[in-house]
Short mmCIF file of C-alpha atoms in Angstrom, two decimals:
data_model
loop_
_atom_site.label_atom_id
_atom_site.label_comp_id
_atom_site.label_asym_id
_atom_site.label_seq_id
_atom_site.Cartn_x
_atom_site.Cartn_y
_atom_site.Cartn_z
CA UNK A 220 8.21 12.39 -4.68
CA UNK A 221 8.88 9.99 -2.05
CA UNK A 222 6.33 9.00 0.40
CA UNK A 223 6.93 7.50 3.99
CA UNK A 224 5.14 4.43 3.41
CA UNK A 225 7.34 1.42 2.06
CA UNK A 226 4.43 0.12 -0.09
CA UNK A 227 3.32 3.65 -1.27
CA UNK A 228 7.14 4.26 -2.50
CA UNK A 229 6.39 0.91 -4.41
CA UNK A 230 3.71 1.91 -5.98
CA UNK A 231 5.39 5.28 -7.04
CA UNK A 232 7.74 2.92 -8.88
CA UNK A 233 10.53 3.12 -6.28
CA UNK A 234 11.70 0.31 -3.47
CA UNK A 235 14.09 0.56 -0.76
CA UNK A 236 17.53 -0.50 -2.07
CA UNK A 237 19.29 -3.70 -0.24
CA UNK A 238 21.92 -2.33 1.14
CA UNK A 239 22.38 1.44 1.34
CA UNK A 240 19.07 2.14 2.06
CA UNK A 241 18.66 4.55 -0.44
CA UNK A 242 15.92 3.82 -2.86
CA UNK A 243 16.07 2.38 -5.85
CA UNK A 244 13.94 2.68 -9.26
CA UNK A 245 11.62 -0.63 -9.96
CA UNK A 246 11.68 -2.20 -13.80
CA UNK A 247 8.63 -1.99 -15.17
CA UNK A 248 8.29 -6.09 -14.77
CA UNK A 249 8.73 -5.44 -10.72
CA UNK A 250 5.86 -2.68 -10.87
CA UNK A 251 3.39 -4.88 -12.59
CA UNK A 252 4.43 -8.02 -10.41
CA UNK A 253 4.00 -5.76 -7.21
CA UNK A 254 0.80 -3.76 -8.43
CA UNK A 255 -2.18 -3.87 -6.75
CA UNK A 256 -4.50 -1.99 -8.90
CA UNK A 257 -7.71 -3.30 -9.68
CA UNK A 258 -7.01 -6.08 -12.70
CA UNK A 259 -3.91 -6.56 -11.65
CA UNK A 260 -2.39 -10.09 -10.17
CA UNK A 261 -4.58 -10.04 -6.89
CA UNK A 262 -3.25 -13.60 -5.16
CA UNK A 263 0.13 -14.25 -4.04
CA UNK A 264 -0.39 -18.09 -5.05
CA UNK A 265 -0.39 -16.75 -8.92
CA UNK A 266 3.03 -14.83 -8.69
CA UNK A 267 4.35 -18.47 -6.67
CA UNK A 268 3.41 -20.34 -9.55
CA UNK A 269 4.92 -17.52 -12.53
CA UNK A 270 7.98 -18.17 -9.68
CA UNK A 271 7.89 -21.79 -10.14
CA UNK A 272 7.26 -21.71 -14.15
CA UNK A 273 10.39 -19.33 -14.85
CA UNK A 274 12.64 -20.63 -12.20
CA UNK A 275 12.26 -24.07 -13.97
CA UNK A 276 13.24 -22.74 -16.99
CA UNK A 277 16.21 -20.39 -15.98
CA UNK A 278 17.40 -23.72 -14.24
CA UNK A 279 17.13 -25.61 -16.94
CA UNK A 280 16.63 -23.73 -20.16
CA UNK A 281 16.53 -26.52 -22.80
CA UNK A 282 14.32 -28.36 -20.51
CA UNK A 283 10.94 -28.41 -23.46
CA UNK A 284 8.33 -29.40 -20.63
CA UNK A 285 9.11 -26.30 -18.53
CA UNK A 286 8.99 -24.03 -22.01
CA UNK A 287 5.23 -25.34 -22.29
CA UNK A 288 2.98 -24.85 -20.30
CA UNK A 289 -0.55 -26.04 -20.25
CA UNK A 290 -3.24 -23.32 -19.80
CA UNK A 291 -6.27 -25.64 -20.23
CA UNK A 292 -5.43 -27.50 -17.00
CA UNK A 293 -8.05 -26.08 -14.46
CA UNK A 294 -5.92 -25.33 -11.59
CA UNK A 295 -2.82 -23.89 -13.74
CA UNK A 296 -5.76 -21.52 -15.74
CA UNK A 297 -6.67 -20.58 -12.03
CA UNK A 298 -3.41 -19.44 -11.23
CA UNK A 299 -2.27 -17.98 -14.43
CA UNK A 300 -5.50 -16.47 -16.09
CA UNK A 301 -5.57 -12.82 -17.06
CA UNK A 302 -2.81 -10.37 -15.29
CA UNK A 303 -0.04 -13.58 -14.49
CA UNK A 304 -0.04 -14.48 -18.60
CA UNK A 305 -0.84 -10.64 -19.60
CA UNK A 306 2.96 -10.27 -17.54
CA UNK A 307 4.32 -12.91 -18.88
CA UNK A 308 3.41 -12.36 -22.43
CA UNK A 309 4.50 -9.05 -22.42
CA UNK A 310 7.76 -8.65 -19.80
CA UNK A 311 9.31 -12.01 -20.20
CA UNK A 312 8.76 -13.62 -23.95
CA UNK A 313 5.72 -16.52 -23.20
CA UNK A 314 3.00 -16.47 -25.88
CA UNK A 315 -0.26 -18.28 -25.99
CA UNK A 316 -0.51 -20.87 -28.60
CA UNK A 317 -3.46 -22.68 -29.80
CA UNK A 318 -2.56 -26.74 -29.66
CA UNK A 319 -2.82 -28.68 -32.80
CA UNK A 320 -3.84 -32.17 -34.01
CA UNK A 321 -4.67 -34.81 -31.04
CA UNK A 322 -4.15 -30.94 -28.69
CA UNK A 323 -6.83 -29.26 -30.71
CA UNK A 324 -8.35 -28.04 -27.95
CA UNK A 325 -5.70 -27.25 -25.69
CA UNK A 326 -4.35 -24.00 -24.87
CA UNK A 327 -0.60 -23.32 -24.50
CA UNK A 328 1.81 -20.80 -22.56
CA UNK A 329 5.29 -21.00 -24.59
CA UNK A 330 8.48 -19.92 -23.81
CA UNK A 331 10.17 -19.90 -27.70
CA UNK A 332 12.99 -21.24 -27.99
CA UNK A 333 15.11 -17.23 -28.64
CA UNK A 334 13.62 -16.16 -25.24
CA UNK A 335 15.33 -17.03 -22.03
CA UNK A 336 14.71 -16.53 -18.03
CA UNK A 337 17.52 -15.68 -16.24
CA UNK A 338 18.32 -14.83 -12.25
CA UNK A 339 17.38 -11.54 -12.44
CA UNK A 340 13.94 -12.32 -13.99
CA UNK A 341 13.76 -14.70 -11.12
CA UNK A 342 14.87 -12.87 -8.62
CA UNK A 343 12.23 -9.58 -9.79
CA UNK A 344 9.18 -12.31 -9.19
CA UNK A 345 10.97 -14.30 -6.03
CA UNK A 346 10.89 -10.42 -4.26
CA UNK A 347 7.43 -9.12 -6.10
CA UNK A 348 6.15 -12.56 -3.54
CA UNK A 349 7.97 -11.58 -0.55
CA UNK A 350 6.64 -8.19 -0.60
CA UNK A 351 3.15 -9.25 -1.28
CA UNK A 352 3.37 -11.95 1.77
CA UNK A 353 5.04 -8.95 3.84
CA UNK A 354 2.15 -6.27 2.53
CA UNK A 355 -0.81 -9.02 3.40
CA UNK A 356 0.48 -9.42 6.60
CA UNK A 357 1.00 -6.13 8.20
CA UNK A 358 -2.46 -5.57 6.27
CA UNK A 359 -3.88 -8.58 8.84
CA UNK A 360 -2.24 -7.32 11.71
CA UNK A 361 -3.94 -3.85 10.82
CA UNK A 362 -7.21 -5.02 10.61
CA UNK A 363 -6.85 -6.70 13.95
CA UNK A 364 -5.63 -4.26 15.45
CA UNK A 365 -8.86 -2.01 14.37
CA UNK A 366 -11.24 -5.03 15.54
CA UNK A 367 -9.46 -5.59 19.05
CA UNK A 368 -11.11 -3.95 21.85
CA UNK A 369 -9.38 -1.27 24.05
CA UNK A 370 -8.35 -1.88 27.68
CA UNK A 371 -10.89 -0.71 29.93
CA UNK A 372 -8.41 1.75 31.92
CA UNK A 373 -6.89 2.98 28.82
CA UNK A 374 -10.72 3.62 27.07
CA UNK A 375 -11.44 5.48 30.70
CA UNK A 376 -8.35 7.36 30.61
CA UNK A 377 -9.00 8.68 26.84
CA UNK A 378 -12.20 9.45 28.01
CA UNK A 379 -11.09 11.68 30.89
CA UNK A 380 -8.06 13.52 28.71
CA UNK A 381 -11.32 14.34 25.90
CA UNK A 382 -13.59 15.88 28.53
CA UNK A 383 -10.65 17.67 29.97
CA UNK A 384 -9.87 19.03 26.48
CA UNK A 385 -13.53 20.00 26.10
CA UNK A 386 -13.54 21.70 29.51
CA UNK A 387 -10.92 23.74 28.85
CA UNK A 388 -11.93 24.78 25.88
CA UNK A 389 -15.65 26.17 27.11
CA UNK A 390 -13.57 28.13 29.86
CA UNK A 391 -11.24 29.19 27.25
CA UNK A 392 -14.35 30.38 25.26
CA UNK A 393 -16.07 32.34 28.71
CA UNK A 394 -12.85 34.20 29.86
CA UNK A 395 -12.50 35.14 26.22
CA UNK A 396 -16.36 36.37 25.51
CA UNK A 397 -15.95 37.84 29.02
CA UNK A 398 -12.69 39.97 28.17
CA UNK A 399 -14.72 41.69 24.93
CA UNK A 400 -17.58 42.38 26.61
CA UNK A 401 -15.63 44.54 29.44
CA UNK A 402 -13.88 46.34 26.54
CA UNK A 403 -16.88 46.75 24.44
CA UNK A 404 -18.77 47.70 27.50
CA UNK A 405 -21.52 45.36 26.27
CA UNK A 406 -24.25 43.57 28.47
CA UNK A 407 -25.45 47.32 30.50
CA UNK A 408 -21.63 47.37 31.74
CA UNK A 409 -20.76 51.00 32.38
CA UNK A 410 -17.01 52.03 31.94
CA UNK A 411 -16.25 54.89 33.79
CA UNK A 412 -13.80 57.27 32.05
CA UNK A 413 -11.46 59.90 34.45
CA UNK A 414 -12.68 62.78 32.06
CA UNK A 415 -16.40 61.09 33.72
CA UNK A 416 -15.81 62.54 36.92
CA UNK A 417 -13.91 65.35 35.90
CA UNK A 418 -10.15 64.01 36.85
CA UNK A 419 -7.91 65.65 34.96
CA UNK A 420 -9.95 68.12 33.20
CA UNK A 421 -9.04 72.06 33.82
CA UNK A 422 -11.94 73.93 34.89
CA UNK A 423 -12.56 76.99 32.77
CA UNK A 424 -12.40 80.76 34.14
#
């Protein structure tokens, strides 16, 4: 079923396609990355920094530092905590290791070494971040929109078209009312019938 709404065909699992303009089917990786369902990724700084993490390593895939990432750092557990490493885990290969000896008690995000990022991995997250940029800002501009006040002349003018409406809606309702009372002869109106007054009526012999 497709919906008018760009963002509500995204969220049906669909996106308009780049060219054609028809609309094309999102992998399940795009639909997570897009999602905005409550424990989902909820910042657009979190899918910049899974953009930065796998672009590094689809650039340069025997690159070790960019295969290992760690979690324990404040700011990268900020970023990357819950839905970013959930995604990652499960679309894309990273695991979460446990450090050992002088790392003990740091926390890992590893790419192993049979997993590998490529463009189109890249290119899923580099458009899940334009849309969500795109989506917060039409969602600003809404929002303003709501809290600007209206133009004096235009506020008067609405005013005057809704108590014209309402005006012509009572007299709609009176020459109505009025037009079933004369039929019903309601309200001590007398309808005088020709047969009344003998018009047409044969006199008998």
């Amino acid at each position: 079923i497709f919906i008018s709404s760009q963002y509500s065909m995204v969220y049906a699992g669909y996106a308009p396609g780049t060219s054609s303009g028809a609309f094309v089917e999102l992998s399940d990786l795009s639909k997570a990355l897009r999602s905005v369902s409550p424990g989902m990724i909820s910042n657009v700084a979190s899918l910049e920094t899974m953009l930065k993490i796998c672009s590094n390593v689809a650039k340069a895939p025997l690159e070790l530092k960019f295969r290992r990432i760690r979690l324990s750092n404040p700011k990268v557990a900020a970023l990357l905590d819950g839905a970013p490493t959930q995604i990652l885990t499960t679309f894309l290969g990273w695991t979460v290791e446990a450090g050992t000896g002088e790392e003990t008690n740091e926390t890992f995000l590893t790419l192993p070494a049979d997993k590998q990022i490529n463009q189109g991995n890249v290119r899923e997250i580099f458009d899940a971040v334009e849309f969500r940029k795109k989506k917060a800002a039409d969602d600003a501009r809404a929002a303003a929109a709501r809290k600007k006040p209206m133009d004096p002349e235009k506020a008067k003018m609405m005013a005057q078209l809704e108590a014209d409406r309402k005006e012509r809606a009572t007299r709609e309702a009176v020459t109505e009312d009025s037009k079933n009372q004369w039929h019903k002869g309601g309200n001590g109106a007398q309808i005088t019938r020709a047969a009344d007054v003998g018009i047409g009526c044969s006199k008998g012999g």
